[in-house]
Coordinates of C-alpha atoms and ligand atoms in Angstrom, one line a residue:
X1 CA -0.3 -0.2 0.0
X2 CA 2.7 2.5 0.9
X3 CA 4.5 1.5 -2.6
X4 CA 1.5 2.6 -4.2
X5 CA 1.1 5.6 -2.2
X6 CA 4.9 6.3 -2.7
X7 CA 4.5 5.6 -6.6
X8 CA 0.9 7.7 -7.0
X9 CA 3.4 10.9 -5.7
X10 CA 6.7 10.1 -8.4
X11 CA 3.6 10.3 -10.6
X12 CA 1.8 13.5 -9.8
X13 CA 5.3 15.2 -9.4
X14 CA 6.1 14.1 -12.4
X15 CA 3.2 14.9 -14.2
X16 CA 3.0 18.9 -12.6
X17 CA 6.6 19.3 -13.4
X18 CA 5.7 18.3 -17.4
X19 CA 3.5 21.2 -17.4
X20 CA 5.5 23.2 -15.2
X21 CA 7.8 23.0 -18.6
X22 CA 4.9 23.8 -20.8
X23 CA 4.0 27.0 -18.7
X24 CA 4.6 29.9 -21.5
X25 CA 3.2 33.0 -19.3
X26 CA 2.2 33.8 -15.4
X27 CA 3.7 30.3 -14.2
X28 CA 1.3 30.2 -11.3
X29 CA 3.6 30.5 -8.2
X30 CA 2.6 29.0 -4.9
X31 CA 0.2 26.4 -4.1
X32 CA -3.8 27.0 -5.7
X33 CA -7.0 25.8 -4.4
X34 CA -9.7 25.5 -6.3
X35 CA -11.8 28.6 -5.9
X36 CA -9.1 29.8 -3.4
X37 CA -6.6 31.9 -5.9
X38 CA -2.5 32.0 -6.3
X39 CA -1.2 32.5 -2.9
X40 CA -1.4 36.6 -4.3
X41 CA -4.8 35.7 -4.3
X42 CA -4.7 35.8 -8.5
X43 CA -7.0 33.5 -10.4
X44 CA -5.4 30.9 -11.7
X45 CA -6.7 29.3 -14.9
X46 CA -5.4 25.8 -16.1
X47 CA -5.6 26.3 -20.5
X48 CA -5.0 23.4 -22.4
X49 CA -4.5 24.7 -25.8
X50 CA -4.7 22.2 -29.2
X51 CA -0.9 23.0 -30.6
X52 CA 0.7 25.5 -33.0
X53 CA -0.6 23.9 -36.3
X54 CA -2.0 27.2 -37.7
X55 CA -1.7 30.7 -38.1
X56 CA -5.6 30.8 -36.7
X57 CA -3.9 29.0 -33.5
X58 CA -1.0 31.4 -32.6
X59 CA -3.3 33.9 -33.0
X60 CA -5.7 32.6 -30.9
X61 CA -2.5 31.6 -27.9
X62 CA -1.1 34.7 -28.0
X63 CA -5.0 36.6 -27.3
X64 CA -5.2 34.2 -24.4
X65 CA -1.4 34.9 -23.0
X66 CA -2.3 38.9 -23.6
X67 CA -5.8 38.5 -22.4
X68 CA -4.5 36.8 -18.8
X69 CA -2.4 39.3 -18.6
X70 CA -4.4 42.1 -18.8
X71 CA -7.5 40.7 -16.1
X72 CA -4.2 39.6 -13.8
X73 CA -5.3 36.1 -13.7
X74 CA -2.9 33.7 -13.7
X75 CA -2.1 31.2 -16.4
X76 CA -1.0 28.2 -16.9
X77 CA -0.7 27.1 -20.3
X78 CA -0.1 23.8 -21.9
X79 CA 0.8 23.1 -25.8
X80 CA -0.7 19.2 -26.5
X81 CA 0.4 19.4 -29.7
X82 CA -2.8 18.2 -31.4
X83 CA -2.9 15.3 -29.5
X84 CA -5.9 14.4 -27.5
X85 CA -4.0 12.0 -24.5
X86 CA -1.4 14.6 -23.7
X87 CA -4.1 17.8 -23.5
X88 CA -6.0 15.0 -21.4
X89 CA -2.5 14.2 -19.3
X90 CA -2.6 18.9 -18.7
X91 CA -6.0 18.5 -17.5
X92 CA -5.4 15.9 -15.1
X93 CA -2.7 18.2 -13.5
X94 CA -4.4 21.6 -13.7
X95 CA -7.3 19.2 -11.2
X96 CA -4.6 17.8 -9.3
X97 CA -2.6 21.5 -9.0
X98 CA -6.1 22.8 -7.9
X99 CA -6.4 25.3 -10.2
X100 CA -9.4 27.8 -9.9
X101 CA -11.1 27.2 -13.9
X102 CA -10.0 24.8 -16.4
X103 CA -10.0 26.3 -19.9
X104 CA -9.5 24.3 -22.9
X105 CA -10.3 24.1 -27.0
X106 CA -10.6 20.3 -27.5
X107 CA -8.5 18.8 -29.8
X108 CA -11.1 16.2 -31.3
X109 CA -14.8 16.3 -30.1
X110 CA -15.3 12.9 -28.4
X111 CA -14.0 11.1 -25.8
X112 CA -13.7 13.6 -22.8
X113 CA -16.7 12.8 -20.3
X114 CA -14.0 10.9 -17.6
X115 CA -11.6 13.7 -17.1
X116 CA -14.6 16.4 -17.3
X117 CA -16.2 14.3 -14.8
X118 CA -12.7 14.1 -12.8
X119 CA -12.6 18.4 -12.5
X120 CA -16.3 18.2 -11.8
X121 CA -15.8 16.0 -9.0
X122 CA -13.2 18.4 -8.1
X123 CA -15.2 21.1 -7.9
X124 CA -13.2 22.8 -11.3
X125 CA -15.6 24.6 -13.6
X126 CA -14.7 24.4 -16.9
X127 CA -15.4 26.3 -20.2
X128 CA -14.9 25.0 -24.0
X129 CA -13.4 27.7 -26.1
X130 CA -13.4 27.3 -29.8
X131 CA -13.9 23.9 -30.1
X132 CA -16.9 22.0 -28.6
X133 CA -17.3 18.5 -27.6
X134 CA -20.0 16.1 -27.9
X135 CA -21.0 14.8 -24.5
X136 CA -24.3 14.8 -23.7
X137 CA -24.3 15.9 -19.9
X138 CA -23.3 19.7 -20.9
X139 CA -23.2 19.7 -16.9
X140 CA -19.8 18.9 -17.6
X141 CA -18.4 22.3 -18.6
X142 CA -20.0 26.0 -17.9
X143 CA -20.1 27.6 -21.3
X144 CA -19.0 27.1 -24.9
X145 CA -16.8 30.3 -26.6
X146 CA -16.1 30.5 -30.1
X147 CA -17.7 30.1 -33.7
X148 CA -20.6 28.3 -35.4
X149 CA -18.5 26.0 -37.4
X150 CA -21.8 24.6 -39.6
X151 CA -22.7 28.3 -40.2
X152 CA -18.7 28.5 -41.5
X153 CA -19.2 25.8 -43.8
X154 CA -22.6 27.0 -45.2
X155 CA -20.8 30.7 -45.7
X156 CA -18.2 28.8 -47.8
X157 CA -21.6 26.8 -50.0
X158 CA -23.3 29.9 -50.1
X159 CA -20.6 31.9 -52.2
X160 CA -20.3 28.9 -54.3
X161 CA -23.3 28.5 -55.1
X162 CA -23.7 32.8 -56.0
X163 CA -20.4 32.2 -58.2
X164 CA -21.6 29.4 -60.2
X165 CA -25.5 30.2 -60.9
X166 CA -26.9 29.8 -63.8
X167 CA -23.7 27.9 -64.9
X168 CA -24.7 24.4 -66.3
X169 CA -21.3 22.7 -66.3
X170 CA -20.8 20.6 -63.7
X171 CA -18.2 21.5 -60.7
X172 CA -15.7 19.4 -59.4
X173 CA -15.0 20.2 -56.1
X174 CA -11.7 19.0 -54.1
X175 CA -11.6 19.2 -50.3
X176 CA -8.7 19.6 -47.2
X177 CA -10.7 18.8 -44.2
X178 CA -9.2 20.2 -40.7
X179 CA -8.2 17.0 -38.1
X180 CA -9.8 14.3 -38.3
X181 CA -12.6 14.0 -35.7
X182 CA -12.4 17.6 -34.7
X183 CA -15.4 20.2 -34.2
X184 CA -14.3 22.7 -37.4
X185 CA -13.6 19.7 -40.0
X186 CA -17.3 18.2 -38.9
X187 CA -18.8 21.1 -38.8
X188 CA -17.9 22.9 -41.3
X189 CA -17.8 19.6 -43.6
X190 CA -21.2 18.8 -42.9
X191 CA -22.5 23.2 -43.5
X192 CA -20.8 22.9 -46.6
X193 CA -22.2 19.8 -47.7
X194 CA -25.3 20.8 -46.5
X195 CA -25.7 23.8 -49.3
X196 CA -24.5 22.1 -52.1
X197 CA -26.6 19.4 -51.6
X198 CA -29.6 20.6 -53.8
X199 CA -27.7 21.1 -56.9
X200 CA -26.3 18.0 -58.9
X201 CA -23.6 20.2 -60.6
X202 CA -21.5 20.5 -57.7
X203 CA -19.3 17.5 -56.6
X204 CA -16.9 16.6 -54.0
X205 CA -14.8 14.7 -56.1
X206 CA -11.8 14.2 -53.1
X207 CA -11.6 14.7 -49.9
X208 CA -9.0 14.0 -47.0
X209 CA -7.8 15.8 -44.2
X210 CA -4.5 18.2 -44.1
X211 CA -4.9 18.2 -40.7
X212 CA -5.2 21.9 -40.4
X213 CA -1.5 22.8 -41.2
X214 CA -0.1 24.0 -44.7
X215 CA 2.8 21.2 -44.7
X216 CA 0.1 18.9 -45.1
X217 CA -2.0 21.2 -47.2
X218 CA 0.3 21.0 -50.3
X219 CA 0.9 17.5 -49.6
X220 CA -3.3 16.0 -50.5
X221 CA -3.3 18.6 -52.6
X222 CA -0.4 17.5 -54.7
X223 CA -2.0 13.9 -54.4
X224 CA -5.3 15.6 -55.7
X225 CA -4.0 17.5 -58.5
X226 CA -2.5 13.6 -59.8
X227 CA -5.8 11.5 -59.1
X228 CA -8.0 14.2 -60.4
X229 CA -8.5 15.0 -63.7
X230 CA -10.8 18.1 -63.5
X231 CA -10.9 20.6 -60.8
X232 CA -12.3 23.3 -60.6
X233 CA -12.4 24.0 -56.8
X234 CA -10.8 23.9 -53.4
X235 CA -12.6 24.3 -50.6
X236 CA -10.1 24.3 -47.5
X237 CA -11.2 24.0 -44.1
X238 CA -8.3 26.5 -43.1
X239 CA -6.1 29.1 -44.7
X240 CA -3.2 27.4 -44.0
X241 CA -4.1 24.3 -45.3
X242 CA -5.3 26.2 -48.7
X243 CA -2.1 28.4 -48.5
X244 CA -0.3 24.8 -48.9
X245 CA -2.2 23.9 -51.9
X246 CA -1.0 27.1 -53.4
X247 CA 2.3 26.0 -53.3
X248 CA 1.2 22.6 -54.9
X249 CA -1.3 24.1 -57.6
X250 CA 1.5 26.9 -59.0
X251 CA 4.5 24.0 -58.9
X252 CA 2.2 21.8 -61.4
X253 CA 1.5 25.0 -63.4
X254 CA -1.7 25.8 -63.2
X255 CA -3.2 29.4 -61.1
X256 CA -4.1 29.1 -58.1
X257 CA -7.7 31.8 -58.0
X258 CA -8.4 31.2 -61.8
X259 CA -7.6 27.4 -63.0
X260 CA -8.8 26.8 -59.5
X261 CA -11.1 28.5 -57.3
X262 CA -10.1 28.5 -53.9
X263 CA -12.5 28.8 -50.3
X264 CA -10.6 29.0 -47.5
X265 CA -12.1 30.0 -43.6
X266 CA -9.8 31.4 -41.1
X267 CA -8.8 35.4 -42.4
X268 CA -5.5 35.0 -41.4
X269 CA -3.1 38.4 -43.3
X270 CA -1.3 35.7 -45.0
X271 CA -4.4 34.5 -46.7
X272 CA -5.4 38.0 -47.2
X273 CA -2.4 38.6 -49.2
X274 CA -2.7 35.5 -51.1
X275 CA -6.7 36.8 -52.0
X276 CA -5.1 40.0 -52.8
X277 CA -3.0 38.7 -55.3
X278 CA -6.1 36.8 -56.6
X279 CA -4.4 33.2 -55.5
X280 CA -8.1 32.5 -53.2
X281 CA -11.1 33.6 -54.1
X282 CA -12.5 34.3 -51.1
X283 CA -12.2 33.6 -47.0
X284 CA -14.9 32.7 -44.5
X285 CA -14.1 34.4 -41.4
X286 CA -13.3 32.0 -37.6
X287 CA -12.3 35.3 -35.0
X288 CA -9.1 33.5 -33.0
X289 CA -9.2 36.7 -30.9
X290 CA -11.0 35.3 -27.9
X291 CA -9.0 36.4 -25.2
X292 CA -10.8 39.2 -23.1
X293 CA -14.4 37.2 -23.6
X294 CA -12.5 34.2 -22.1
X295 CA -10.9 36.2 -19.5
X296 CA -14.6 37.2 -18.6
X297 CA -16.4 34.3 -18.5
X298 CA -13.0 32.9 -16.1
X299 CA -13.8 36.1 -13.6
X300 CA -17.8 34.9 -13.5
X301 CA -17.5 31.1 -13.2
X302 CA -14.5 31.4 -10.5
X303 CA -17.1 33.9 -8.1
X304 CA -19.7 31.3 -8.9
X305 CA -21.7 33.9 -10.9
X306 CA -23.8 32.4 -14.1
X307 CA -22.8 32.1 -17.6
X308 CA -24.7 32.1 -20.9
X309 CA -24.0 28.5 -22.2
X310 CA -23.0 29.5 -25.2
X311 CA -21.1 32.8 -26.8
X312 CA -20.7 32.9 -30.5
X313 CA -17.9 35.6 -32.1
X314 CA -19.4 37.2 -34.4
X315 CA -17.9 37.0 -38.5
X316 CA -17.5 38.2 -41.9
X317 CA -17.2 36.8 -45.4
X318 CA -14.8 38.3 -47.2
X319 CA -14.7 38.0 -51.3
X320 CA -11.6 38.8 -53.7
X321 CA -12.1 42.1 -54.2
X322 CA -12.7 43.4 -50.7
X323 CA -9.6 41.9 -49.6
X324 CA -7.2 45.0 -50.6
X325 CA -9.2 47.3 -48.9
X326 CA -9.8 44.9 -45.6
X327 CA -5.5 43.8 -45.1
X328 CA -4.4 46.7 -43.2
X329 CA -7.2 46.2 -40.8
X330 CA -6.6 42.7 -40.0
X331 CA -5.8 42.1 -36.2
X332 CA -4.4 39.0 -36.6
Ligands
AHR1 O1 -10.7 25.6 -34.1 C1 -10.1 26.5 -35.3 C2 -9.6 25.9 -36.1 O2 -8.1 25.1 -35.8 C3 -8.7 27.2 -37.1 O3 -9.7 27.3 -38.4 C4 -7.9 26.4 -37.9 O4 -7.2 27.2 -38.4 C5 -6.9 26.3 -36.3 O5 -5.9 25.1 -36.4

């Protein structure tokens, strides 16, 4: 029994030092207590980020770190490198460290019930940010803060149907999906499919994951260009994959934006630059600047106040002719 207890203590110590090593800002000093703040009385927020897979994600991380500093909240930050098991480990460490609030952006939608129940049993409120989970038990988290990804997919589909209105020829579409099993990949796919399904001329001829990264976007697009004869449109679930695909299209001797129309999601500066150069046709915005709203929610849940179950961000759609004018005002 004593040996088992000693092993448990060592595991807890290893886990907690692994997390401290991941902390990038405001590492919590001293002990924290659920609801009690750190030794300075500041609220301690444990934030388990997805990774650093995209320009969007980098902007999101920066927004959270800056907002925590501004709000006087001690942030324990962990980067899961796009692996669910790392995120679960980070959440368990936050529970052991008795942080006041846990926020996380789930890598994938499923498989969270057990760890969320552990947080609930420890009395630590959880906020979902950016991505949702598919847990039936909504009492496992206090709020969701982020975008309506289905709406984003629908906006992408609506741009396409308007673009090809009155034209009869088949429109061959290839799709670069985000991370398999993630909420934005599932929802952006579903929203887009829902809009184009009413018209037979739209055909998704190939659809594969590019894991939301530039490198994979390029690699998968290279494969599409080899396997698909006539590609009219690329629908990329994020800008980084679209930017990687643009390289593949150019290397294949084709003109992105003209020979192959490109629809993308996010709205990072690099995508606006590519769009102003005629290489992307439309960008559906997804706002990563969630930091300030997350800190507001954190303060409220730490104080035991009630918060809305869902807080959605305002987003727009930017066709190519608006890119140049919008570029100087892009914040991420
Ligand atoms: O969850 C938001 C998505 O994740 C963004 O669209 C993508 O760029 C990121 O990696």
